[in-house]
Coordinates of C-alpha atoms and ligand atoms in Angstrom, one line a residue:
M613 CA 52.2 43.9 153.9
A614 CA 49.7 41.9 155.5
R615 CA 51.0 40.2 159.0
V616 CA 49.8 37.1 159.4
F617 CA 50.3 35.1 162.7
S618 CA 49.6 31.2 163.5
G619 CA 51.0 29.5 166.6
I620 CA 51.3 25.4 167.2
Q621 CA 51.5 23.3 169.9
P622 CA 55.0 21.7 170.8
S623 CA 51.8 18.4 173.0
G624 CA 53.1 16.6 170.0
E625 CA 54.7 15.5 166.5
L626 CA 53.4 18.1 164.0
H627 CA 51.1 15.7 162.2
I628 CA 49.1 15.6 158.9
G629 CA 46.2 17.2 160.0
N630 CA 48.0 20.2 161.0
Y631 CA 50.3 19.8 157.7
L632 CA 47.5 20.0 155.8
G633 CA 45.0 22.3 157.9
A634 CA 47.8 24.6 158.4
V635 CA 51.1 24.0 157.8
R636 CA 50.9 24.0 154.4
N637 CA 49.2 26.7 154.0
W638 CA 51.4 29.0 156.5
V639 CA 54.5 27.7 154.1
A640 CA 52.7 29.0 150.7
L641 CA 51.7 33.2 152.9
Q642 CA 55.0 33.3 153.2
D643 CA 56.0 34.8 150.2
R644 CA 51.9 37.3 150.3
Y645 CA 52.5 38.4 154.2
E646 CA 54.9 38.8 156.7
C647 CA 54.5 36.5 158.4
L648 CA 54.8 35.1 162.0
I649 CA 54.6 31.2 163.2
C650 CA 54.5 31.2 167.5
I651 CA 55.8 27.4 169.2
V652 CA 52.0 28.1 171.6
D653 CA 54.9 26.4 174.7
Y654 CA 52.5 28.2 177.5
H655 CA 49.0 26.6 175.8
A656 CA 50.2 23.1 175.4
I657 CA 50.7 23.1 179.6
T658 CA 47.6 22.8 179.8
Q659 CA 46.6 19.4 179.0
A660 CA 48.7 16.3 180.6
Y661 CA 52.3 17.1 180.3
E662 CA 55.8 15.5 181.2
P663 CA 57.7 18.8 181.5
E664 CA 60.9 16.4 181.6
L665 CA 59.7 16.0 177.0
L666 CA 58.4 19.8 177.0
A667 CA 62.0 22.2 175.5
Q668 CA 62.7 18.7 174.1
R669 CA 59.2 18.8 172.1
T670 CA 59.5 22.0 171.0
F671 CA 62.5 21.7 169.9
D672 CA 60.8 19.3 167.2
M673 CA 58.0 21.2 166.7
A674 CA 60.6 23.5 165.7
V675 CA 62.7 21.1 163.7
S676 CA 59.0 19.7 161.9
L677 CA 57.6 22.4 161.3
L678 CA 61.6 24.1 159.5
A679 CA 61.5 20.8 157.5
A680 CA 58.5 21.1 156.3
G681 CA 59.3 24.4 154.3
I682 CA 58.9 27.7 157.5
D683 CA 62.0 30.1 156.1
P684 CA 63.2 32.0 158.9
E685 CA 64.8 34.8 156.3
R686 CA 61.1 35.0 155.2
T687 CA 58.7 33.8 159.3
T688 CA 59.4 35.0 162.0
L689 CA 60.0 31.5 164.0
F690 CA 59.9 31.5 168.0
V691 CA 58.2 30.3 171.2
Q692 CA 55.1 32.1 173.3
S693 CA 57.4 31.4 176.5
H694 CA 60.2 33.3 175.6
V695 CA 58.9 36.3 174.6
P696 CA 57.0 36.9 178.1
E697 CA 54.6 40.1 176.7
H698 CA 52.0 37.0 175.2
T699 CA 51.7 36.1 179.2
E700 CA 51.3 40.3 179.6
L701 CA 48.4 41.0 177.2
S702 CA 46.9 37.0 177.8
W703 CA 46.2 38.9 181.6
V704 CA 45.0 42.2 180.3
C705 CA 42.6 40.2 177.6
T706 CA 41.2 38.3 180.8
T707 CA 39.3 42.2 181.6
V708 CA 37.3 42.4 178.5
T709 CA 36.5 38.4 178.2
P710 CA 33.2 37.6 179.2
V711 CA 33.9 33.8 181.8
G712 CA 30.4 32.2 179.9
E713 CA 31.5 33.0 176.0
L714 CA 35.1 31.0 177.4
E715 CA 33.1 28.5 178.6
R716 CA 30.3 28.0 176.1
M717 CA 33.4 26.5 173.5
T718 CA 33.6 22.9 172.3
Q719 CA 37.1 22.4 172.4
F720 CA 37.6 23.3 176.4
K721 CA 34.2 21.3 177.0
D722 CA 36.2 18.9 174.9
K723 CA 38.7 18.7 177.0
S724 CA 38.4 20.4 180.1
Q725 CA 36.4 16.2 180.3
R726 CA 40.1 14.5 179.7
Q727 CA 40.6 16.9 183.4
E728 CA 39.8 15.5 186.1
S729 CA 39.5 18.7 188.1
V730 CA 39.0 21.0 185.4
L731 CA 41.4 24.2 186.0
A732 CA 41.3 27.8 184.7
G733 CA 44.5 27.3 182.1
I734 CA 42.4 25.5 179.8
L735 CA 39.4 27.8 179.8
N736 CA 42.0 30.2 179.6
Y737 CA 43.4 29.0 176.6
P738 CA 41.5 31.6 174.0
V739 CA 42.5 34.5 176.4
L740 CA 46.1 33.4 175.6
Q741 CA 45.3 32.4 172.2
A742 CA 44.2 35.5 171.2
A743 CA 46.6 37.2 173.5
D744 CA 49.4 35.9 171.4
V745 CA 48.0 37.4 167.6
L746 CA 46.5 40.6 169.2
L747 CA 50.3 41.5 170.4
Y748 CA 51.3 41.9 166.9
R749 CA 48.4 43.3 165.6
A750 CA 47.8 40.5 162.8
D751 CA 45.0 40.9 160.3
I752 CA 45.8 37.1 158.8
V753 CA 45.8 33.6 161.2
P754 CA 45.6 30.3 159.0
V755 CA 43.8 27.2 161.2
G756 CA 41.6 24.8 160.7
E757 CA 37.5 24.5 160.9
D758 CA 38.5 23.4 165.5
Q759 CA 39.9 26.6 165.3
V760 CA 37.1 29.5 163.8
Q761 CA 35.3 29.7 167.3
H762 CA 37.8 31.3 169.1
L763 CA 38.6 33.2 166.6
E764 CA 35.0 34.2 167.2
L765 CA 35.7 34.8 170.8
M766 CA 38.5 36.9 169.9
R767 CA 37.4 39.6 167.4
E768 CA 35.0 40.2 170.1
I769 CA 38.1 40.3 172.6
A770 CA 40.0 42.5 170.7
R771 CA 36.2 44.8 169.8
K772 CA 35.9 44.5 173.9
W773 CA 39.1 45.6 174.4
N774 CA 39.2 49.1 171.3
A775 CA 35.8 50.0 172.4
R776 CA 36.8 51.1 176.4
F777 CA 40.8 52.2 174.9
G778 CA 41.5 52.7 171.5
E779 CA 38.3 52.8 169.4
G780 CA 41.1 50.4 166.1
F781 CA 43.9 50.0 167.9
F782 CA 43.8 46.2 167.7
P783 CA 42.4 44.8 164.1
E784 CA 40.1 42.1 164.1
P785 CA 42.0 39.1 161.9
Q786 CA 40.4 37.0 160.2
P787 CA 40.9 33.3 159.4
M788 CA 42.2 31.4 157.4
L789 CA 41.3 28.1 156.0
S790 CA 42.3 25.4 153.8
Q791 CA 41.0 22.9 151.7
A792 CA 41.0 20.8 154.5
R793 CA 39.6 22.5 156.9
R794 CA 38.9 19.3 159.1
I795 CA 41.0 15.8 158.6
L796 CA 40.2 12.6 160.5
G797 CA 42.3 11.1 162.9
L798 CA 42.5 7.3 161.6
D799 CA 40.1 6.4 164.1
G800 CA 38.0 7.6 162.6
G801 CA 35.8 9.2 164.4
A802 CA 37.6 12.3 166.5
K803 CA 39.8 14.7 165.1
M804 CA 43.3 14.4 165.1
S805 CA 44.8 15.7 167.1
K806 CA 48.6 14.9 168.4
S807 CA 46.5 14.6 172.7
L808 CA 43.9 11.5 171.0
G809 CA 47.2 10.0 169.3
N810 CA 44.6 9.3 166.5
T811 CA 48.1 10.2 164.2
I812 CA 50.0 10.0 161.8
A813 CA 53.6 12.4 162.1
L814 CA 55.2 13.8 159.7
L815 CA 58.3 12.4 160.6
D816 CA 57.5 9.3 161.3
S817 CA 59.1 5.7 159.2
P818 CA 57.4 4.3 155.9
E819 CA 57.0 0.9 158.4
R820 CA 56.0 3.4 160.7
I821 CA 53.3 4.7 158.9
W822 CA 51.8 0.9 157.2
E823 CA 51.7 -0.1 162.0
L824 CA 50.0 2.4 161.9
L825 CA 47.4 2.9 158.7
R826 CA 46.9 -0.6 158.4
P827 CA 44.2 -0.9 161.5
A828 CA 42.5 2.6 160.8
K829 CA 39.3 3.0 161.2
T830 CA 37.2 2.7 157.5
D831 CA 33.7 2.3 155.8
P832 CA 32.2 -0.2 158.8
A833 CA 30.1 -2.4 155.3
R834 CA 33.4 -3.6 154.0
V835 CA 33.2 -6.5 157.3
T836 CA 34.8 -8.9 154.6
R837 CA 36.5 -8.4 151.8
K838 CA 33.9 -9.5 149.4
D839 CA 31.6 -6.9 150.9
P840 CA 30.8 -3.7 148.4
G841 CA 32.1 -0.8 150.5
D842 CA 31.2 3.3 150.1
P843 CA 34.2 5.8 149.6
E844 CA 32.5 8.5 151.3
K845 CA 31.9 6.8 154.3
C846 CA 36.2 5.4 154.6
N847 CA 38.2 8.1 155.8
V848 CA 40.9 6.1 154.4
Y849 CA 39.7 7.4 151.1
S850 CA 39.5 10.6 152.5
L851 CA 43.0 10.9 153.4
H852 CA 44.2 9.5 149.2
Q853 CA 42.2 12.2 147.8
Y854 CA 45.2 14.5 149.2
F855 CA 48.3 11.2 149.0
S856 CA 47.4 10.3 145.8
P857 CA 46.5 11.0 142.7
P858 CA 43.1 11.8 141.3
A859 CA 43.7 8.9 138.1
T860 CA 44.6 6.4 141.7
V861 CA 42.0 7.9 143.9
R862 CA 39.6 7.2 140.4
E863 CA 40.4 3.7 141.1
V864 CA 40.2 3.6 145.0
A865 CA 36.8 4.4 144.7
A866 CA 35.8 1.7 142.0
N867 CA 37.7 -0.7 144.0
C868 CA 36.1 -1.2 146.8
R869 CA 32.1 0.0 145.4
G870 CA 33.3 -2.8 143.2
A871 CA 34.5 -4.7 146.6
A872 CA 37.5 -5.6 144.2
W873 CA 40.1 -4.2 146.8
G874 CA 40.7 -5.4 150.3
C875 CA 41.1 -2.2 152.7
L876 CA 44.3 -3.4 152.9
D877 CA 45.6 -2.8 149.3
C878 CA 43.9 0.5 149.7
K879 CA 45.7 1.5 152.7
R880 CA 48.9 0.0 151.2
V881 CA 48.6 2.7 148.3
L882 CA 48.0 5.2 150.2
A883 CA 51.1 4.6 152.6
D884 CA 53.2 4.7 149.9
N885 CA 51.7 7.9 149.9
I886 CA 52.0 9.3 152.3
A887 CA 55.7 8.2 152.8
A888 CA 56.4 9.4 149.2
E889 CA 55.3 13.1 150.5
F890 CA 57.1 13.8 153.3
A891 CA 60.3 11.7 152.4
P892 CA 62.4 14.5 151.2
I893 CA 61.0 16.7 155.1
R894 CA 61.4 13.2 156.8
A895 CA 65.0 14.2 154.8
R896 CA 65.8 18.2 156.2
A897 CA 64.2 17.3 159.6
A898 CA 67.4 14.3 159.7
E899 CA 70.4 17.6 159.0
L900 CA 68.2 19.6 161.4
K901 CA 68.6 18.0 164.0
A902 CA 72.1 17.6 163.2
Q903 CA 72.4 20.6 164.4
P904 CA 70.7 22.4 167.4
E905 CA 72.8 25.0 167.7
R906 CA 71.5 25.9 164.2
V907 CA 67.6 25.9 165.1
A908 CA 67.8 27.0 168.9
E909 CA 69.3 29.7 167.3
I910 CA 66.8 30.0 165.0
L911 CA 64.7 29.7 167.2
A912 CA 66.3 33.4 169.2
D913 CA 66.6 35.4 166.5
G914 CA 63.4 34.7 165.9
A915 CA 62.3 35.4 170.3
A916 CA 64.7 38.5 168.7
R917 CA 62.2 40.5 166.4
A918 CA 59.2 39.1 167.9
R919 CA 60.2 40.8 170.4
V920 CA 60.4 44.0 168.9
I921 CA 57.5 44.2 168.4
A922 CA 55.8 43.0 171.4
R923 CA 57.0 45.4 173.9
A924 CA 56.2 48.4 171.4
T925 CA 52.7 46.7 171.9
M926 CA 52.2 46.4 174.4
A927 CA 53.8 49.1 176.4
A928 CA 51.1 51.2 173.6
V929 CA 48.4 48.8 175.8
R930 CA 50.2 50.4 179.3
T931 CA 49.7 54.2 178.5
A932 CA 46.1 53.1 177.0
M933 CA 45.0 52.0 180.6
G934 CA 46.0 55.0 182.3
L935 CA 48.9 52.0 184.1
M936 CA 51.6 54.1 185.8
P937 CA 55.1 54.0 183.5
S938 CA 57.4 52.2 185.2
Q939 CA 60.9 53.3 185.7
G940 CA 62.2 51.3 181.8
D941 CA 59.2 52.1 180.6
R942 CA 60.0 56.0 180.6
V943 CA 64.3 54.9 179.5
R944 CA 63.0 53.7 176.2
P945 CA 62.5 55.8 173.8
Ligands
ATP1264 P1 46.5 19.5 170.6 O1 45.2 17.8 170.4 O2 47.3 19.6 171.4 O3 45.3 20.2 170.8 P2 46.2 19.7 167.8 O4 46.9 18.2 166.3 O5 45.1 20.0 167.9 O6 46.9 19.2 169.2 P3 47.0 22.5 167.3 O7 48.9 22.7 168.9 O8 46.3 23.0 168.5 O9 47.3 21.4 166.8 O10 46.9 23.0 166.9 C1 47.2 23.3 164.7 C2 46.8 23.6 163.8 O11 46.4 22.5 163.9 C3 45.6 24.5 163.4 O12 45.4 25.3 163.9 C4 44.1 23.5 164.1 O13 43.7 24.8 163.5 C5 44.4 22.5 163.5 N1 44.7 21.4 163.3 C6 44.9 20.5 163.8 N2 44.2 19.2 164.1 C7 44.0 19.6 163.2 C8 42.7 18.7 162.2 N3 42.5 17.6 162.3 N4 42.4 18.8 160.8 C9 43.1 19.7 160.1 N5 43.5 20.9 161.0 C10 43.9 21.0 162.8
MG1265 MG1 44.3 21.4 169.2

């Protein structure tokens, strides 16, 4: 059975961009593939963060993923730093990764602009990502469009390692995109991102969703309520397409073009539909939050399962690269 791997940073709350672009796919793929989903905390520390919040955010991300439909019976759900082979293989991957390739990554250019002095962690972010996927020799990586470039580099890293140390050892992982490849943030400009604060989270209350959506950017041509708008230029309209039934989507488009509705009327309908869609997820999350030991157990079990594969890959990698076996390696079968 083909193997699927993907990850998400505990850099904030799971939002509708993550959900539509990636997580919904992860849930659907559980039936057909062997799936590993990783909460990538070592990636999250490459941006400014608060150490006292990281463990809680990691736990909350696990809760959100489980509530969104990740089934720990079928999917290995775990935390990246609980499986130390990720950082081991990452080091190995740096030895076959050209610095020039890392410097031309769009995400590096974006995120390094937000750092006063550019740290090596943000440059090496895609190398750790390559290690995450290659460690499990995964075939398919369901991600949003922003990660496709990193996947290309990951394939190059796999090819370079294979050519030098073992033809065919690492499969070249393929990205799998959902229909919603890139959801825009509420600012209507940048991609919706945890680190940009332009999100609606899956667990936001109906009141909070409305508070966030009210000031969201729409077609700039609609200065007053009487100005007709172009739904194709409006991010609120594009969100309707994911959360509202087809008849409502048609009504929204017509009422925007004909200025029959103001933007607030249109947003009110969207806010209600988003809240309704995620109501069952919010309810499941509340149940899980009340049982922190159960969530911790799921993550411990996931890490134990992941480590079996990770250890075997690292042992094979060390052998292929000619590293001297340690006592530990010799006693292991
Ligand atoms: P950060 O701002 O910290 O980078 P993020 O919101 O971009 O956070 P990630 O943890 O980096 O989230 O990405 C998790 C997954 O969600 C990835 O597969 C990514 O491609 C996908 N994703 C993130 N944002 C969007 C978006 N706006 N539209 C579609 N997919 C997205
Ligand atoms: Mg991101």
